[in-house]
mmCIF file of C-alpha atoms in Angstrom:
data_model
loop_
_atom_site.group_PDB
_atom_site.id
_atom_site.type_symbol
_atom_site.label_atom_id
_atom_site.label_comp_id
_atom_site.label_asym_id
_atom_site.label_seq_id
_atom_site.Cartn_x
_atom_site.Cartn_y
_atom_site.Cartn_z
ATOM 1 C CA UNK A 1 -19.757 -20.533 -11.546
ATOM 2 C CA UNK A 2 -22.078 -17.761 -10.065
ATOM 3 C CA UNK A 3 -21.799 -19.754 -6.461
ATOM 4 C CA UNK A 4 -18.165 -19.863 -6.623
ATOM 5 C CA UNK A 5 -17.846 -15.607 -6.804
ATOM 6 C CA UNK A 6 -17.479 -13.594 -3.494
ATOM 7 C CA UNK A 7 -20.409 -11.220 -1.930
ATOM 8 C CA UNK A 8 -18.096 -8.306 -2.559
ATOM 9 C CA UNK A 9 -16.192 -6.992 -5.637
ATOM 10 C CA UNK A 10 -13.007 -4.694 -4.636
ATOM 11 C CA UNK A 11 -12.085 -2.740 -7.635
ATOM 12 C CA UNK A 12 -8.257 -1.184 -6.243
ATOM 13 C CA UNK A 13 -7.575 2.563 -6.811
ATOM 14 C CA UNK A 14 -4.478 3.838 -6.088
ATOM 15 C CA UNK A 15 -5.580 4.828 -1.971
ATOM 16 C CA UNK A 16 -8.233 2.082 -1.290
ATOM 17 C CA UNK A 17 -11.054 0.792 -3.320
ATOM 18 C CA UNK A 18 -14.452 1.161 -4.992
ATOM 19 C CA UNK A 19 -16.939 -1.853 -3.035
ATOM 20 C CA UNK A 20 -19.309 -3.558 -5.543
ATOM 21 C CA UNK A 21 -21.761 -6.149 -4.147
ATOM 22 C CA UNK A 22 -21.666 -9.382 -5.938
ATOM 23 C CA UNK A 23 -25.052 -10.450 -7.431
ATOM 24 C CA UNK A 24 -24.802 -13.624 -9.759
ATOM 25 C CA UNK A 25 -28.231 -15.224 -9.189
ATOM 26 C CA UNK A 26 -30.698 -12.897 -11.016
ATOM 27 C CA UNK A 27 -32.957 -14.301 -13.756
ATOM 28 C CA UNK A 28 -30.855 -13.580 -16.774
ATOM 29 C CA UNK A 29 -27.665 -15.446 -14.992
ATOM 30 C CA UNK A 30 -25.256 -12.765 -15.665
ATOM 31 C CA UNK A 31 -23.142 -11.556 -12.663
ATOM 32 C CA UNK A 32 -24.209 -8.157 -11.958
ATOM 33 C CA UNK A 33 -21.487 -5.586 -9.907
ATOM 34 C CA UNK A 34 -24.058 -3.077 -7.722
ATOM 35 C CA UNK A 35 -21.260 -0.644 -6.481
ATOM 36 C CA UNK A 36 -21.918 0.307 -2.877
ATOM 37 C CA UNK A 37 -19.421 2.591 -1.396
ATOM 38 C CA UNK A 38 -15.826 4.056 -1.921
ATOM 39 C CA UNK A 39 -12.789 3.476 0.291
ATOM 40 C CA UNK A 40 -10.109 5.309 1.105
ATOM 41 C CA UNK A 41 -7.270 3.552 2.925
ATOM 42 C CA UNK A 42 -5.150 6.125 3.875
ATOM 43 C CA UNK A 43 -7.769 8.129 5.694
ATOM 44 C CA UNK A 44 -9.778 4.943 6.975
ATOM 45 C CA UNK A 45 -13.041 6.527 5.917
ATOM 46 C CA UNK A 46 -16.230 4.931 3.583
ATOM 47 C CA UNK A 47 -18.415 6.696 1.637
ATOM 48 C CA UNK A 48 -21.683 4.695 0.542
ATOM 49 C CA UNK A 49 -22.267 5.263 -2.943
ATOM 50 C CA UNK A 50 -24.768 7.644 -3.889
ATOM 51 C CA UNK A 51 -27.898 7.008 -1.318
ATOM 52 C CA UNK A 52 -27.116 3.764 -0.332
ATOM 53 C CA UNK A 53 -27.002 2.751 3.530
ATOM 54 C CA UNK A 54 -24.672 -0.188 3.845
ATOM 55 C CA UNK A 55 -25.714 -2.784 6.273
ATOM 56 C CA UNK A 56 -23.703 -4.138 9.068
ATOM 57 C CA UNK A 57 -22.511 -7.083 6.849
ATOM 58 C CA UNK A 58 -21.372 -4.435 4.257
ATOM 59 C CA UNK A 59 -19.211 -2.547 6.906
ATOM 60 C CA UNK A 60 -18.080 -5.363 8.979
ATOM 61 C CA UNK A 61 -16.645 -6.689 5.104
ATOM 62 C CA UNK A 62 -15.203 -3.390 3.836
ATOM 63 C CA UNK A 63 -13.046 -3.056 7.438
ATOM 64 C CA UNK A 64 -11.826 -6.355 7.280
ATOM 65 C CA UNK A 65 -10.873 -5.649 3.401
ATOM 66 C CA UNK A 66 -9.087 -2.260 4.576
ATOM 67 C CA UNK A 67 -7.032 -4.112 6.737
ATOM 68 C CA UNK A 68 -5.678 -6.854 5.255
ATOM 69 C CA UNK A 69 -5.273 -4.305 2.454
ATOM 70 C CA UNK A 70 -3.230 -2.192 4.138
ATOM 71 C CA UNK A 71 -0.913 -4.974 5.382
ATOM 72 C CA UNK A 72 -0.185 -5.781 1.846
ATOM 73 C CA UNK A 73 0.500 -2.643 0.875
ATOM 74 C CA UNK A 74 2.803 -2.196 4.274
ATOM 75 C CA UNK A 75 4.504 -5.728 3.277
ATOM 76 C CA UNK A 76 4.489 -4.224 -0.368
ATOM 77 C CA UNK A 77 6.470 -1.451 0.860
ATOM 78 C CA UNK A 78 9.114 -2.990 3.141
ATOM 79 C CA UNK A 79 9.648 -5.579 -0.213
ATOM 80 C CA UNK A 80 10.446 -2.696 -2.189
ATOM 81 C CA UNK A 81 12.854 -0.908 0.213
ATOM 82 C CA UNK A 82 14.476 -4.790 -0.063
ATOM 83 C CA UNK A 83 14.704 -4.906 -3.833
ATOM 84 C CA UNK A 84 16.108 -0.763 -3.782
ATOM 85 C CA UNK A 85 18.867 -2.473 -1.189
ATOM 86 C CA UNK A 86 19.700 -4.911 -4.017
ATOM 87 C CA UNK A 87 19.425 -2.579 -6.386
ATOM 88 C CA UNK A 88 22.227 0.334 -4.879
ATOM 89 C CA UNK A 89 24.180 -3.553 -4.610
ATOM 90 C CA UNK A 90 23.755 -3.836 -8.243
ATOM 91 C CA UNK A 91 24.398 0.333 -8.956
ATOM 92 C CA UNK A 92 27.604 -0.138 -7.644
ATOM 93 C CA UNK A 93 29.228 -3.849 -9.260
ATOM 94 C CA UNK A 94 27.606 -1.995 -12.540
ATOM 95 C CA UNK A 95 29.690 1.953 -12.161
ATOM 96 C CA UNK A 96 32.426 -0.705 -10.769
ATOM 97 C CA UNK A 97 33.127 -3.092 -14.043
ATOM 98 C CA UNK A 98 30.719 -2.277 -16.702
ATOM 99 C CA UNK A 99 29.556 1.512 -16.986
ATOM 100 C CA UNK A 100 31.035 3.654 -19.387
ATOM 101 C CA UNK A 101 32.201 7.197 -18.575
ATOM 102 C CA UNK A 102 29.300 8.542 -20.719
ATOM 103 C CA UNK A 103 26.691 6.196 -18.786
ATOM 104 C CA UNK A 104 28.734 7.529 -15.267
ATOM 105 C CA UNK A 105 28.575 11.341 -16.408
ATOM 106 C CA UNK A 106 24.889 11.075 -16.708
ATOM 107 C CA UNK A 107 24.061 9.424 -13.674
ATOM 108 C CA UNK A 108 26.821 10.640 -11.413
ATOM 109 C CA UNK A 109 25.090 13.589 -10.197
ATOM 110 C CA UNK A 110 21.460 11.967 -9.790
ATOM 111 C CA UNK A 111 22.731 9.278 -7.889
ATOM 112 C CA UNK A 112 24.923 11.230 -5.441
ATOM 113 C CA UNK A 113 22.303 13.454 -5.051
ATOM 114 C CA UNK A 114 19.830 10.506 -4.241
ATOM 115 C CA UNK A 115 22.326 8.562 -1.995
ATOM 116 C CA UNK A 116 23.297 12.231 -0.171
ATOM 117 C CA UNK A 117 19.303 13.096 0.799
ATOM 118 C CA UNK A 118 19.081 9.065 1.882
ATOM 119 C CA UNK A 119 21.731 9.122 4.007
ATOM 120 C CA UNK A 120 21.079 12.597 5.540
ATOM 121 C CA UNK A 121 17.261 11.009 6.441
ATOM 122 C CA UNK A 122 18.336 7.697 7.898
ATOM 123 C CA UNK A 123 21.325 9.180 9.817
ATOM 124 C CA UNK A 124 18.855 11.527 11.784
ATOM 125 C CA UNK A 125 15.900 9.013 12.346
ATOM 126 C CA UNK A 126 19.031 6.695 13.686
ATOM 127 C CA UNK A 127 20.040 9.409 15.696
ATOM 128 C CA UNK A 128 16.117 9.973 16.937
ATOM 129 C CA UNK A 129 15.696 6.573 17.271
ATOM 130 C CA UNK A 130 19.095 6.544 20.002
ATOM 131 C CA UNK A 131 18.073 9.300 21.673
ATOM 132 C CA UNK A 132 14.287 7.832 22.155
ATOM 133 C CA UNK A 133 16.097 4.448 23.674
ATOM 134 C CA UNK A 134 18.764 6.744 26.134
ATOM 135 C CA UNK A 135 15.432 8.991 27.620
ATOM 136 C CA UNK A 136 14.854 7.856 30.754
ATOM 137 C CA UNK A 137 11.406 6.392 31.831
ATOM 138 C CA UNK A 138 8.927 7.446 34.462
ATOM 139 C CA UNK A 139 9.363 5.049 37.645
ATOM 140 C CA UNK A 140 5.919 4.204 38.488
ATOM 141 C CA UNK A 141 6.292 2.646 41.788
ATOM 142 C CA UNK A 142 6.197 5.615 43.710
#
């Protein structure tokens, strides 16, 4: 089993990761995590743990972990923008056919409120998005 495991251990906190070196052929044949450093995604930066120097090997795998990680995460994301799409879908065929006026009266408000502040946001980054497209560009063949 012990050649099967990976070099490094990622142990996911909620913005990036605590790195554990993987060792699995010592003398008693237990797999042993040695944790090396501390990741934090949304800043990009690694911390070796306590006075550890992390070789090049170390580095070159904690980068390439950060960034596939983060393109999960991004893909994560987008997924769950998809499912709240389906979910205002599902909102409304619910308040529609099956929601009571006691289950409308508590959620009325909320929900307007929600659907209000969502609208105001993607109405102005449309808006800054147009506006972006319509500026005109430097002509660099002068």
């Amino acid at each position: 089993m012990s050649s099967d495991l990976p070099e490094y251990y990622f142990r996911v906190r909620e913005n990036g990761a605590f790195v554990f070196r993987i060792d699995g052929e010592n003398r008693q044949r237990r797999i042993e995590m040695d944790q090396i450093a501390v990741v934090n995604i949304r800043n990009g930066e690694i911390k070796p743990h306590g006075q550890r120097v992390l070789s090049d090997r170390d580095l070159e795998e904690i980068k390439r972990w950060m960034t596939e990680r983060s393109a999960t995460l991004a893909a994560r994301e987008l997924d769950d923008i998809h499912r709240a799409i389906d979910h205002l879908n599902l909102t409304a065929h619910w308040a529609n056919s099956r929601a009571t006026d006691a289950q409308l009266e508590e959620v009325t408000d909320a929900l307007l409120l929600a659907m209000h502040d969502l609208r105001s946001v993607l109405v102005r980054k449309k808006a800054d998005r147009l506006m972006k497209a319509q500026e005109p560009r430097g002509d660099d063949s002068q």
